[in-house]
Amino acid sequence: MNAFRFQTVPTVVVEFGAARRLGALLREQYPTGQRVCVVTDGFLHKSGLLAPALADLARHDWQVSVIDDVIADPPEHVVLEAAQRARAADAQIVLGLGGGSSMDVAKLLAVLLPGSQSLQEMYGIKKVTGTRLPLVQMPTTAGTGSEVTAVSIVTTGETTKMGVVSPQLFADLAILDAELTLGLPRAATAATGIDAMVHAIEAYTSAHLKNPISDTLAVRALELLSRNLLSACNDGNHRAAREAMLVGAMFAGQAFANSPVAAVHALAYPIGGIFHVAHGLSNALVLSHVMRFNAPAASQHYAELADVILPTQAAGSDEAKTDALIRHIESLIVETAIPRTLREVGVKQTDLARMASDAMLQTRLLVNNPREVTQADAFAIYSAAF
């Protein structure tokens, strides 16, 4: 066995209704804390979903400042303005409460506030040099796994994104409350669920840092996600399915935090950046096509996943099992009723060349792919997905 390192969040709380006693949970974690900055988005704040959590924070004598202007794929200016507001509030603890974008911004605030390092200096792998403020993450979707990863993605231009990847971004505490995900719309449930499945699949087949702990988590994540995705889509209040999806997304996050994602994400970024398509849907649009491209180099690993997810259907050679796995994932996507082709989200044939060129900029991700991807390959994958 090759030597490996595995890191994750030190404490995870999985509890239905945990948001209703958030103040108490934070008081257990930080007995002498006073000021907490909650990072979220405007919809969640205005919808009232966060009201029980905010009320319990007040009951336990927390002074709360709320930053609620996070948007999907947050641009640099949103991060920097949020940091200014959190600094003005003299935040002691940062709490990310929302989807992946809110949690990503929370991570960056936690490292920006106590130090002098600029955001631009942090882009890349292990570029964060200082410490951070205490950090807690609480997801409201079952998808990104951001609550247990050391990655934060920032939109740096009109269509480009950069990542901050550093162990300082691991939170002290992740709180998973499936009650916060009840009633999530079908399309969002499907897209975020497929996103989590992508994390597990790419972690299991990663060309770099693949390890037995990530493998175990990825397999269990795929079991939970694939078996509960349609139930969660079809019944937004299916508690058991919602809990399984949330835990599955966390397992997938822990897996890819240590065995990183690859070409699916690299090819998804131009879709999101240029056409403003949600990240999970962007991944779903190219997932099966990247898997078919990877099959010559990854069929053994895909077959192993098929054995677990499709024990009664997958049979024969590794290639046959791989085909069965891909067809199963395609059928799941069809049944969720989310868009299946690039043209459905506004992409034109004439856009594919630019997208392929942009995807090649994602070297941090492409290096992890089990098969080398050229610009011509990326164009062919987009063409298949069109």
mmCIF file of C-alpha atoms in Angstrom:
data_model
loop_
_atom_site.group_PDB
_atom_site.id
_atom_site.type_symbol
_atom_site.label_atom_id
_atom_site.label_comp_id
_atom_site.label_asym_id
_atom_site.label_seq_id
_atom_site.Cartn_x
_atom_site.Cartn_y
_atom_site.Cartn_z
ATOM 1 C CA MET A 1 0.000 0.000 0.000
ATOM 2 C CA ASN A 2 1.254 3.473 -0.846
ATOM 3 C CA ALA A 3 1.695 5.950 1.981
ATOM 4 C CA PHE A 4 -1.151 8.453 2.240
ATOM 5 C CA ARG A 5 -2.511 11.264 4.396
ATOM 6 C CA PHE A 6 -6.192 11.685 5.204
ATOM 7 C CA GLN A 7 -7.619 14.838 6.791
ATOM 8 C CA THR A 8 -11.154 15.848 7.647
ATOM 9 C CA VAL A 9 -13.243 17.945 10.023
ATOM 10 C CA PRO A 10 -12.587 16.800 13.610
ATOM 11 C CA THR A 11 -16.222 16.891 14.777
ATOM 12 C CA VAL A 12 -19.429 16.115 12.888
ATOM 13 C CA VAL A 13 -22.920 16.357 14.382
ATOM 14 C CA VAL A 14 -25.728 14.603 12.488
ATOM 15 C CA GLU A 15 -29.048 15.431 14.122
ATOM 16 C CA PHE A 16 -32.502 16.120 12.732
ATOM 17 C CA GLY A 17 -33.574 19.479 14.138
ATOM 18 C CA ALA A 18 -30.064 20.515 15.198
ATOM 19 C CA ALA A 19 -30.600 24.022 13.817
ATOM 20 C CA ARG A 20 -33.229 24.585 16.466
ATOM 21 C CA ARG A 21 -30.537 24.267 19.126
ATOM 22 C CA LEU A 22 -27.681 25.821 17.212
ATOM 23 C CA GLY A 23 -26.877 28.275 19.997
ATOM 24 C CA ALA A 24 -26.428 25.430 22.454
ATOM 25 C CA LEU A 25 -24.241 23.452 20.043
ATOM 26 C CA LEU A 26 -21.991 26.441 19.473
ATOM 27 C CA ARG A 27 -21.837 27.108 23.215
ATOM 28 C CA GLU A 28 -20.623 23.518 23.729
ATOM 29 C CA GLN A 29 -17.943 24.025 21.071
ATOM 30 C CA TYR A 30 -16.889 27.532 22.133
ATOM 31 C CA PRO A 31 -17.845 28.083 25.815
ATOM 32 C CA THR A 32 -16.405 31.607 26.035
ATOM 33 C CA GLY A 33 -17.356 32.848 22.564
ATOM 34 C CA GLN A 34 -19.472 35.960 22.168
ATOM 35 C CA ARG A 35 -19.705 37.159 18.553
ATOM 36 C CA VAL A 36 -20.609 34.918 15.635
ATOM 37 C CA CYS A 37 -20.871 35.925 11.997
ATOM 38 C CA VAL A 38 -23.457 33.902 10.028
ATOM 39 C CA VAL A 39 -22.701 33.694 6.304
ATOM 40 C CA THR A 40 -25.717 32.816 4.154
ATOM 41 C CA ASP A 41 -27.738 33.996 1.158
ATOM 42 C CA GLY A 42 -30.631 36.387 0.916
ATOM 43 C CA PHE A 43 -33.238 33.784 0.000
ATOM 44 C CA LEU A 44 -32.533 31.592 3.022
ATOM 45 C CA HIS A 45 -32.534 34.571 5.361
ATOM 46 C CA LYS A 46 -35.744 36.092 4.014
ATOM 47 C CA SER A 47 -37.547 32.742 3.741
ATOM 48 C CA GLY A 48 -37.501 32.269 7.490
ATOM 49 C CA LEU A 49 -35.672 28.932 7.242
ATOM 50 C CA LEU A 50 -32.889 30.264 9.445
ATOM 51 C CA ALA A 51 -35.197 31.858 12.025
ATOM 52 C CA PRO A 52 -35.135 28.959 14.546
ATOM 53 C CA ALA A 53 -31.324 28.833 14.387
ATOM 54 C CA LEU A 54 -30.978 32.588 14.847
ATOM 55 C CA ALA A 55 -33.471 32.522 17.731
ATOM 56 C CA ASP A 56 -31.500 29.829 19.559
ATOM 57 C CA LEU A 57 -28.263 31.731 19.059
ATOM 58 C CA ALA A 58 -29.896 34.706 20.775
ATOM 59 C CA ARG A 59 -31.196 32.478 23.599
ATOM 60 C CA HIS A 60 -27.627 31.404 24.326
ATOM 61 C CA ASP A 61 -26.299 34.953 24.420
ATOM 62 C CA TRP A 62 -24.567 34.990 21.047
ATOM 63 C CA GLN A 63 -24.141 38.381 19.416
ATOM 64 C CA VAL A 64 -24.974 37.624 15.794
ATOM 65 C CA SER A 65 -24.108 39.495 12.628
ATOM 66 C CA VAL A 66 -25.653 38.097 9.441
ATOM 67 C CA ILE A 67 -24.047 38.435 6.022
ATOM 68 C CA ASP A 68 -26.768 37.371 3.601
ATOM 69 C CA ASP A 69 -25.624 38.610 0.208
ATOM 70 C CA VAL A 70 -23.705 35.524 -0.909
ATOM 71 C CA ILE A 71 -24.613 34.478 -4.451
ATOM 72 C CA ALA A 72 -23.944 31.301 -6.405
ATOM 73 C CA ASP A 73 -20.392 31.013 -7.708
ATOM 74 C CA PRO A 74 -19.376 33.988 -5.541
ATOM 75 C CA PRO A 75 -17.136 36.555 -7.247
ATOM 76 C CA GLU A 76 -14.143 38.090 -5.518
ATOM 77 C CA HIS A 77 -15.924 41.328 -4.660
ATOM 78 C CA VAL A 78 -18.616 39.457 -2.709
ATOM 79 C CA VAL A 79 -15.940 37.705 -0.639
ATOM 80 C CA LEU A 80 -13.988 40.900 0.009
ATOM 81 C CA GLU A 81 -17.074 42.940 0.922
ATOM 82 C CA ALA A 82 -18.219 40.174 3.270
ATOM 83 C CA ALA A 83 -14.788 40.181 4.902
ATOM 84 C CA GLN A 84 -15.031 43.930 5.492
ATOM 85 C CA ARG A 85 -18.424 43.555 7.152
ATOM 86 C CA ALA A 86 -17.307 40.626 9.310
ATOM 87 C CA ARG A 87 -14.206 42.584 10.362
ATOM 88 C CA ALA A 88 -16.342 45.608 11.245
ATOM 89 C CA ALA A 89 -18.516 43.350 13.414
ATOM 90 C CA ASP A 90 -15.366 42.070 15.158
ATOM 91 C CA ALA A 91 -16.437 38.486 14.461
ATOM 92 C CA GLN A 92 -14.864 35.831 16.669
ATOM 93 C CA ILE A 93 -16.482 32.793 15.034
ATOM 94 C CA VAL A 94 -17.616 32.259 11.437
ATOM 95 C CA LEU A 95 -20.626 30.067 10.650
ATOM 96 C CA GLY A 96 -21.406 29.065 7.079
ATOM 97 C CA LEU A 97 -25.121 28.265 6.851
ATOM 98 C CA GLY A 98 -26.439 27.482 3.378
ATOM 99 C CA GLY A 99 -25.296 25.894 0.171
ATOM 100 C CA GLY A 100 -21.760 25.393 -1.039
ATOM 101 C CA SER A 101 -21.248 29.038 -1.956
ATOM 102 C CA SER A 102 -22.128 30.287 1.535
ATOM 103 C CA MET A 103 -19.854 27.708 3.131
ATOM 104 C CA ASP A 104 -17.036 28.543 0.703
ATOM 105 C CA VAL A 105 -17.271 32.244 1.563
ATOM 106 C CA ALA A 106 -17.322 31.397 5.269
ATOM 107 C CA LYS A 107 -14.056 29.491 4.891
ATOM 108 C CA LEU A 108 -12.403 32.449 3.225
ATOM 109 C CA LEU A 109 -13.633 34.902 5.851
ATOM 110 C CA ALA A 110 -12.179 32.674 8.557
ATOM 111 C CA VAL A 111 -8.683 32.907 7.022
ATOM 112 C CA LEU A 112 -8.888 36.490 5.759
ATOM 113 C CA LEU A 113 -9.978 38.163 8.999
ATOM 114 C CA PRO A 114 -7.085 37.329 11.330
ATOM 115 C CA GLY A 115 -4.263 37.787 8.823
ATOM 116 C CA SER A 116 -2.708 40.201 6.353
ATOM 117 C CA GLN A 117 -2.605 37.831 3.391
ATOM 118 C CA SER A 118 -4.698 38.904 0.382
ATOM 119 C CA LEU A 119 -7.263 36.668 -1.279
ATOM 120 C CA GLN A 120 -5.219 36.658 -4.493
ATOM 121 C CA GLU A 121 -2.209 35.318 -2.589
ATOM 122 C CA MET A 122 -4.278 32.365 -1.384
ATOM 123 C CA TYR A 123 -5.274 30.995 -4.804
ATOM 124 C CA GLY A 124 -3.765 27.590 -5.462
ATOM 125 C CA ILE A 125 -2.804 24.630 -3.305
ATOM 126 C CA LYS A 126 -1.496 25.201 0.230
ATOM 127 C CA LYS A 127 -0.915 28.919 -0.293
ATOM 128 C CA VAL A 128 -2.677 30.035 2.916
ATOM 129 C CA THR A 129 0.070 30.952 5.372
ATOM 130 C CA GLY A 130 -1.746 32.070 8.513
ATOM 131 C CA THR A 131 -4.252 30.665 10.954
ATOM 132 C CA ARG A 132 -8.012 31.229 10.921
ATOM 133 C CA LEU A 133 -10.921 32.143 13.115
ATOM 134 C CA PRO A 134 -13.021 29.329 14.589
ATOM 135 C CA LEU A 135 -15.222 27.926 11.796
ATOM 136 C CA VAL A 136 -18.495 25.989 11.774
ATOM 137 C CA GLN A 137 -20.340 24.749 8.673
ATOM 138 C CA MET A 138 -24.014 23.822 8.334
ATOM 139 C CA PRO A 139 -25.280 22.798 4.873
ATOM 140 C CA THR A 140 -28.823 23.321 3.598
ATOM 141 C CA THR A 141 -28.348 21.173 0.478
ATOM 142 C CA ALA A 142 -27.062 17.629 0.031
ATOM 143 C CA GLY A 143 -24.483 18.162 -2.663
ATOM 144 C CA THR A 144 -21.245 20.082 -2.382
ATOM 145 C CA GLY A 145 -19.842 18.455 0.740
ATOM 146 C CA SER A 146 -18.203 21.838 1.380
ATOM 147 C CA GLU A 147 -18.819 21.423 5.104
ATOM 148 C CA VAL A 148 -16.012 18.841 5.244
ATOM 149 C CA THR A 149 -13.619 20.007 2.514
ATOM 150 C CA ALA A 150 -10.593 22.298 2.501
ATOM 151 C CA VAL A 151 -11.521 23.879 -0.841
ATOM 152 C CA SER A 152 -13.173 27.193 -1.646
ATOM 153 C CA ILE A 153 -14.032 28.253 -5.204
ATOM 154 C CA VAL A 154 -14.131 31.905 -6.251
ATOM 155 C CA THR A 155 -15.235 33.448 -9.551
ATOM 156 C CA THR A 156 -12.250 35.574 -10.571
ATOM 157 C CA GLY A 157 -13.410 37.002 -13.895
ATOM 158 C CA GLU A 158 -16.404 37.013 -16.165
ATOM 159 C CA THR A 159 -16.105 33.287 -16.789
ATOM 160 C CA THR A 160 -13.089 32.068 -14.798
ATOM 161 C CA LYS A 161 -12.800 30.460 -11.381
ATOM 162 C CA MET A 162 -9.933 29.882 -8.972
ATOM 163 C CA GLY A 163 -9.640 27.601 -5.985
ATOM 164 C CA VAL A 164 -8.151 28.087 -2.549
ATOM 165 C CA VAL A 165 -7.060 24.663 -1.306
ATOM 166 C CA SER A 166 -5.517 24.537 2.146
ATOM 167 C CA PRO A 167 -5.924 22.519 5.356
ATOM 168 C CA GLN A 168 -6.761 25.728 7.233
ATOM 169 C CA LEU A 169 -10.138 25.627 5.476
ATOM 170 C CA PHE A 170 -11.251 22.506 7.332
ATOM 171 C CA ALA A 171 -13.912 23.576 9.831
ATOM 172 C CA ASP A 172 -13.862 22.791 13.549
ATOM 173 C CA LEU A 173 -17.407 21.470 13.400
ATOM 174 C CA ALA A 174 -19.860 20.365 10.714
ATOM 175 C CA ILE A 175 -23.530 20.184 11.673
ATOM 176 C CA LEU A 176 -25.854 18.153 9.431
ATOM 177 C CA ASP A 177 -29.540 18.811 10.000
ATOM 178 C CA ALA A 178 -31.729 17.188 7.364
ATOM 179 C CA GLU A 179 -34.692 19.274 8.509
ATOM 180 C CA LEU A 180 -33.054 22.217 6.715
ATOM 181 C CA THR A 181 -33.247 20.287 3.418
ATOM 182 C CA LEU A 182 -36.933 19.318 3.619
ATOM 183 C CA GLY A 183 -38.918 20.822 0.775
ATOM 184 C CA LEU A 184 -35.866 21.605 -1.353
ATOM 185 C CA PRO A 185 -37.228 21.818 -4.931
ATOM 186 C CA ARG A 186 -36.893 18.787 -7.167
ATOM 187 C CA ALA A 187 -34.455 20.383 -9.610
ATOM 188 C CA ALA A 188 -32.130 21.573 -6.846
ATOM 189 C CA THR A 189 -32.344 18.201 -5.090
ATOM 190 C CA ALA A 190 -31.427 16.413 -8.296
ATOM 191 C CA ALA A 191 -28.577 18.708 -9.324
ATOM 192 C CA THR A 192 -26.948 18.768 -5.905
ATOM 193 C CA GLY A 193 -27.417 15.013 -5.516
ATOM 194 C CA ILE A 194 -25.733 14.306 -8.849
ATOM 195 C CA ASP A 195 -22.965 16.725 -7.835
ATOM 196 C CA ALA A 196 -22.318 14.612 -4.742
ATOM 197 C CA MET A 197 -22.274 11.441 -6.857
ATOM 198 C CA VAL A 198 -19.681 13.062 -9.118
ATOM 199 C CA HIS A 199 -17.521 13.774 -6.081
ATOM 200 C CA ALA A 200 -17.640 10.125 -5.061
ATOM 201 C CA ILE A 201 -16.987 8.769 -8.566
ATOM 202 C CA GLU A 202 -14.089 11.115 -9.240
ATOM 203 C CA ALA A 203 -12.549 10.510 -5.806
ATOM 204 C CA TYR A 204 -12.647 6.748 -6.424
ATOM 205 C CA THR A 205 -10.963 7.065 -9.826
ATOM 206 C CA SER A 206 -8.566 9.946 -9.074
ATOM 207 C CA ALA A 207 -5.096 9.544 -10.563
ATOM 208 C CA HIS A 208 -3.515 11.281 -7.581
ATOM 209 C CA LEU A 209 -3.860 10.661 -3.843
ATOM 210 C CA LYS A 210 -6.413 7.846 -4.187
ATOM 211 C CA ASN A 211 -6.421 6.047 -0.847
ATOM 212 C CA PRO A 212 -8.390 3.314 0.951
ATOM 213 C CA ILE A 213 -10.205 5.684 3.329
ATOM 214 C CA SER A 214 -11.471 7.871 0.496
ATOM 215 C CA ASP A 215 -12.368 4.728 -1.442
ATOM 216 C CA THR A 216 -14.475 3.412 1.424
ATOM 217 C CA LEU A 217 -16.244 6.737 1.868
ATOM 218 C CA ALA A 218 -16.831 7.118 -1.873
ATOM 219 C CA VAL A 219 -18.422 3.679 -2.139
ATOM 220 C CA ARG A 220 -20.720 4.259 0.820
ATOM 221 C CA ALA A 221 -21.585 7.719 -0.504
ATOM 222 C CA LEU A 222 -22.620 6.284 -3.860
ATOM 223 C CA GLU A 223 -24.750 3.641 -2.161
ATOM 224 C CA LEU A 224 -26.628 6.238 -0.125
ATOM 225 C CA LEU A 225 -26.940 8.776 -2.923
ATOM 226 C CA SER A 226 -27.959 6.466 -5.756
ATOM 227 C CA ARG A 227 -30.537 4.636 -3.633
ATOM 228 C CA ASN A 228 -32.186 7.757 -2.205
ATOM 229 C CA LEU A 229 -31.920 10.391 -4.937
ATOM 230 C CA LEU A 230 -35.231 9.651 -6.625
ATOM 231 C CA SER A 231 -37.086 9.299 -3.312
ATOM 232 C CA ALA A 232 -35.810 12.717 -2.266
ATOM 233 C CA CYS A 233 -36.765 14.181 -5.648
ATOM 234 C CA ASN A 234 -40.233 12.640 -5.678
ATOM 235 C CA ASP A 235 -41.092 13.547 -2.075
ATOM 236 C CA GLY A 236 -39.442 16.692 -0.809
ATOM 237 C CA ASN A 237 -40.397 15.834 2.772
ATOM 238 C CA HIS A 238 -39.098 12.245 2.793
ATOM 239 C CA ARG A 239 -37.074 12.493 5.989
ATOM 240 C CA ALA A 240 -35.155 9.225 5.665
ATOM 241 C CA ALA A 241 -34.148 9.971 2.079
ATOM 242 C CA ARG A 242 -33.124 13.527 2.970
ATOM 243 C CA GLU A 243 -30.970 12.297 5.843
ATOM 244 C CA ALA A 244 -29.341 9.649 3.655
ATOM 245 C CA MET A 245 -28.595 12.215 0.943
ATOM 246 C CA LEU A 246 -27.056 14.624 3.446
ATOM 247 C CA VAL A 247 -24.790 11.981 4.975
ATOM 248 C CA GLY A 248 -23.928 10.620 1.522
ATOM 249 C CA ALA A 249 -22.928 14.083 0.325
ATOM 250 C CA MET A 250 -20.727 14.493 3.402
ATOM 251 C CA PHE A 251 -19.030 11.136 2.805
ATOM 252 C CA ALA A 252 -18.390 12.144 -0.806
ATOM 253 C CA GLY A 253 -16.972 15.447 0.395
ATOM 254 C CA GLN A 254 -14.613 13.702 2.789
ATOM 255 C CA ALA A 255 -13.549 11.391 -0.029
ATOM 256 C CA PHE A 256 -12.707 14.058 -2.600
ATOM 257 C CA ALA A 257 -11.130 16.349 -0.012
ATOM 258 C CA ASN A 258 -8.345 13.767 0.092
ATOM 259 C CA SER A 259 -8.575 12.130 -3.353
ATOM 260 C CA PRO A 260 -9.338 15.084 -5.628
ATOM 261 C CA VAL A 261 -11.848 15.487 -8.434
ATOM 262 C CA ALA A 262 -10.913 15.658 -12.096
ATOM 263 C CA ALA A 263 -12.234 16.130 -15.637
ATOM 264 C CA VAL A 264 -15.962 16.220 -14.873
ATOM 265 C CA HIS A 265 -15.384 19.295 -12.741
ATOM 266 C CA ALA A 266 -12.870 20.768 -15.181
ATOM 267 C CA LEU A 267 -15.381 20.559 -18.025
ATOM 268 C CA ALA A 268 -18.260 21.717 -15.825
ATOM 269 C CA TYR A 269 -16.579 24.996 -14.903
ATOM 270 C CA PRO A 270 -16.904 26.645 -18.343
ATOM 271 C CA ILE A 271 -20.581 25.679 -18.460
ATOM 272 C CA GLY A 272 -21.203 27.407 -15.154
ATOM 273 C CA GLY A 273 -18.899 30.333 -15.843
ATOM 274 C CA ILE A 274 -20.096 31.227 -19.329
ATOM 275 C CA PHE A 275 -23.763 30.248 -19.148
ATOM 276 C CA HIS A 276 -24.413 30.710 -15.415
ATOM 277 C CA VAL A 277 -25.588 27.138 -14.980
ATOM 278 C CA ALA A 278 -25.624 25.838 -11.399
ATOM 279 C CA HIS A 279 -22.550 23.818 -10.522
ATOM 280 C CA GLY A 280 -24.355 20.552 -9.842
ATOM 281 C CA LEU A 281 -26.257 20.701 -13.120
ATOM 282 C CA SER A 282 -23.057 21.568 -14.990
ATOM 283 C CA ASN A 283 -21.490 18.401 -13.604
ATOM 284 C CA ALA A 284 -24.529 16.315 -14.487
ATOM 285 C CA LEU A 285 -24.465 17.493 -18.108
ATOM 286 C CA VAL A 286 -20.992 16.065 -18.758
ATOM 287 C CA LEU A 287 -20.766 13.232 -16.219
ATOM 288 C CA SER A 288 -21.647 10.219 -18.358
ATOM 289 C CA HIS A 289 -19.688 11.534 -21.344
ATOM 290 C CA VAL A 290 -16.516 11.976 -19.283
ATOM 291 C CA MET A 291 -17.012 8.507 -17.814
ATOM 292 C CA ARG A 292 -17.248 6.989 -21.302
ATOM 293 C CA PHE A 293 -14.078 8.864 -22.264
ATOM 294 C CA ASN A 294 -12.318 7.614 -19.115
ATOM 295 C CA ALA A 295 -13.523 4.027 -19.469
ATOM 296 C CA PRO A 296 -10.412 2.682 -21.267
ATOM 297 C CA ALA A 297 -8.261 3.803 -18.324
ATOM 298 C CA ALA A 298 -10.723 3.433 -15.445
ATOM 299 C CA SER A 299 -12.890 0.408 -16.268
ATOM 300 C CA GLN A 300 -11.556 -1.629 -13.332
ATOM 301 C CA HIS A 301 -12.535 1.074 -10.846
ATOM 302 C CA TYR A 302 -15.882 1.708 -12.528
ATOM 303 C CA ALA A 303 -16.555 -2.043 -12.448
ATOM 304 C CA GLU A 304 -15.839 -2.113 -8.712
ATOM 305 C CA LEU A 305 -18.391 0.650 -8.201
ATOM 306 C CA ALA A 306 -20.896 -1.207 -10.361
ATOM 307 C CA ASP A 307 -20.467 -4.318 -8.208
ATOM 308 C CA VAL A 308 -21.564 -2.316 -5.174
ATOM 309 C CA ILE A 309 -24.285 -0.148 -6.680
ATOM 310 C CA LEU A 310 -25.731 -2.694 -9.126
ATOM 311 C CA PRO A 311 -25.019 -6.075 -7.497
ATOM 312 C CA THR A 312 -27.822 -7.861 -9.342
ATOM 313 C CA GLN A 313 -27.441 -6.118 -12.706
ATOM 314 C CA ALA A 314 -23.731 -5.717 -13.381
ATOM 315 C CA ALA A 315 -22.126 -8.830 -14.777
ATOM 316 C CA GLY A 316 -19.429 -9.916 -17.178
ATOM 317 C CA SER A 317 -16.235 -8.091 -17.974
ATOM 318 C CA ASP A 318 -15.042 -4.842 -16.443
ATOM 319 C CA GLU A 319 -16.073 -3.132 -19.649
ATOM 320 C CA ALA A 320 -19.601 -4.545 -19.437
ATOM 321 C CA LYS A 321 -19.923 -3.512 -15.794
ATOM 322 C CA THR A 322 -18.645 -0.036 -16.644
ATOM 323 C CA ASP A 323 -21.273 0.297 -19.361
ATOM 324 C CA ALA A 324 -23.960 -0.854 -16.920
ATOM 325 C CA LEU A 325 -22.840 1.732 -14.357
ATOM 326 C CA ILE A 326 -22.875 4.572 -16.864
ATOM 327 C CA ARG A 327 -26.284 3.577 -18.206
ATOM 328 C CA HIS A 328 -27.620 3.409 -14.626
ATOM 329 C CA ILE A 329 -26.371 6.929 -13.891
ATOM 330 C CA GLU A 330 -27.843 8.183 -17.163
ATOM 331 C CA SER A 331 -31.212 6.652 -16.261
ATOM 332 C CA LEU A 332 -31.124 8.313 -12.832
ATOM 333 C CA ILE A 333 -30.522 11.685 -14.471
ATOM 334 C CA VAL A 334 -33.392 11.073 -16.909
ATOM 335 C CA GLU A 335 -35.757 10.200 -14.062
ATOM 336 C CA THR A 336 -34.885 13.346 -12.117
ATOM 337 C CA ALA A 337 -36.104 15.400 -15.128
ATOM 338 C CA ILE A 338 -33.232 17.903 -15.015
ATOM 339 C CA PRO A 339 -31.768 19.059 -18.370
ATOM 340 C CA ARG A 340 -29.693 16.395 -20.093
ATOM 341 C CA THR A 341 -28.015 18.236 -22.960
ATOM 342 C CA LEU A 342 -25.925 21.374 -23.292
ATOM 343 C CA ARG A 343 -28.360 22.877 -25.810
ATOM 344 C CA GLU A 344 -31.074 22.783 -23.140
ATOM 345 C CA VAL A 345 -29.111 25.271 -21.004
ATOM 346 C CA GLY A 346 -28.385 27.707 -23.825
ATOM 347 C CA VAL A 347 -25.124 26.378 -25.243
ATOM 348 C CA LYS A 348 -24.722 26.679 -29.014
ATOM 349 C CA GLN A 349 -22.576 24.505 -31.255
ATOM 350 C CA THR A 350 -20.340 27.507 -31.895
ATOM 351 C CA ASP A 351 -19.619 27.785 -28.137
ATOM 352 C CA LEU A 352 -17.993 24.372 -27.816
ATOM 353 C CA ALA A 353 -14.528 25.364 -29.029
ATOM 354 C CA ARG A 354 -14.290 28.210 -26.520
ATOM 355 C CA MET A 355 -15.510 25.919 -23.744
ATOM 356 C CA ALA A 356 -12.883 23.322 -24.619
ATOM 357 C CA SER A 357 -10.185 25.991 -24.521
ATOM 358 C CA ASP A 358 -11.398 27.270 -21.150
ATOM 359 C CA ALA A 359 -11.533 23.757 -19.710
ATOM 360 C CA MET A 360 -7.828 23.321 -20.452
ATOM 361 C CA LEU A 361 -7.099 26.086 -17.930
ATOM 362 C CA GLN A 362 -8.277 23.800 -15.124
ATOM 363 C CA THR A 363 -4.910 22.095 -14.744
ATOM 364 C CA ARG A 364 -5.432 21.673 -10.975
ATOM 365 C CA LEU A 365 -8.288 19.291 -11.809
ATOM 366 C CA LEU A 366 -7.225 17.727 -15.103
ATOM 367 C CA VAL A 367 -4.032 16.342 -13.591
ATOM 368 C CA ASN A 368 -6.216 14.069 -11.418
ATOM 369 C CA ASN A 369 -8.076 12.482 -14.318
ATOM 370 C CA PRO A 370 -7.353 8.794 -14.933
ATOM 371 C CA ARG A 371 -6.924 9.530 -18.654
ATOM 372 C CA GLU A 372 -5.173 12.549 -20.142
ATOM 373 C CA VAL A 373 -7.593 15.076 -21.626
ATOM 374 C CA THR A 374 -6.513 17.181 -24.596
ATOM 375 C CA GLN A 375 -8.379 20.181 -25.955
ATOM 376 C CA ALA A 376 -9.598 18.003 -28.825
ATOM 377 C CA ASP A 377 -10.863 15.463 -26.281
ATOM 378 C CA ALA A 378 -12.708 18.173 -24.359
ATOM 379 C CA PHE A 379 -14.316 19.380 -27.590
ATOM 380 C CA ALA A 380 -15.409 15.816 -28.394
ATOM 381 C CA ILE A 381 -16.902 15.371 -24.907
ATOM 382 C CA TYR A 382 -18.824 18.631 -25.188
ATOM 383 C CA SER A 383 -19.999 17.599 -28.644
ATOM 384 C CA ALA A 384 -21.324 14.321 -27.238
ATOM 385 C CA ALA A 385 -23.091 16.242 -24.478
ATOM 386 C CA PHE A 386 -24.552 18.796 -26.878
#
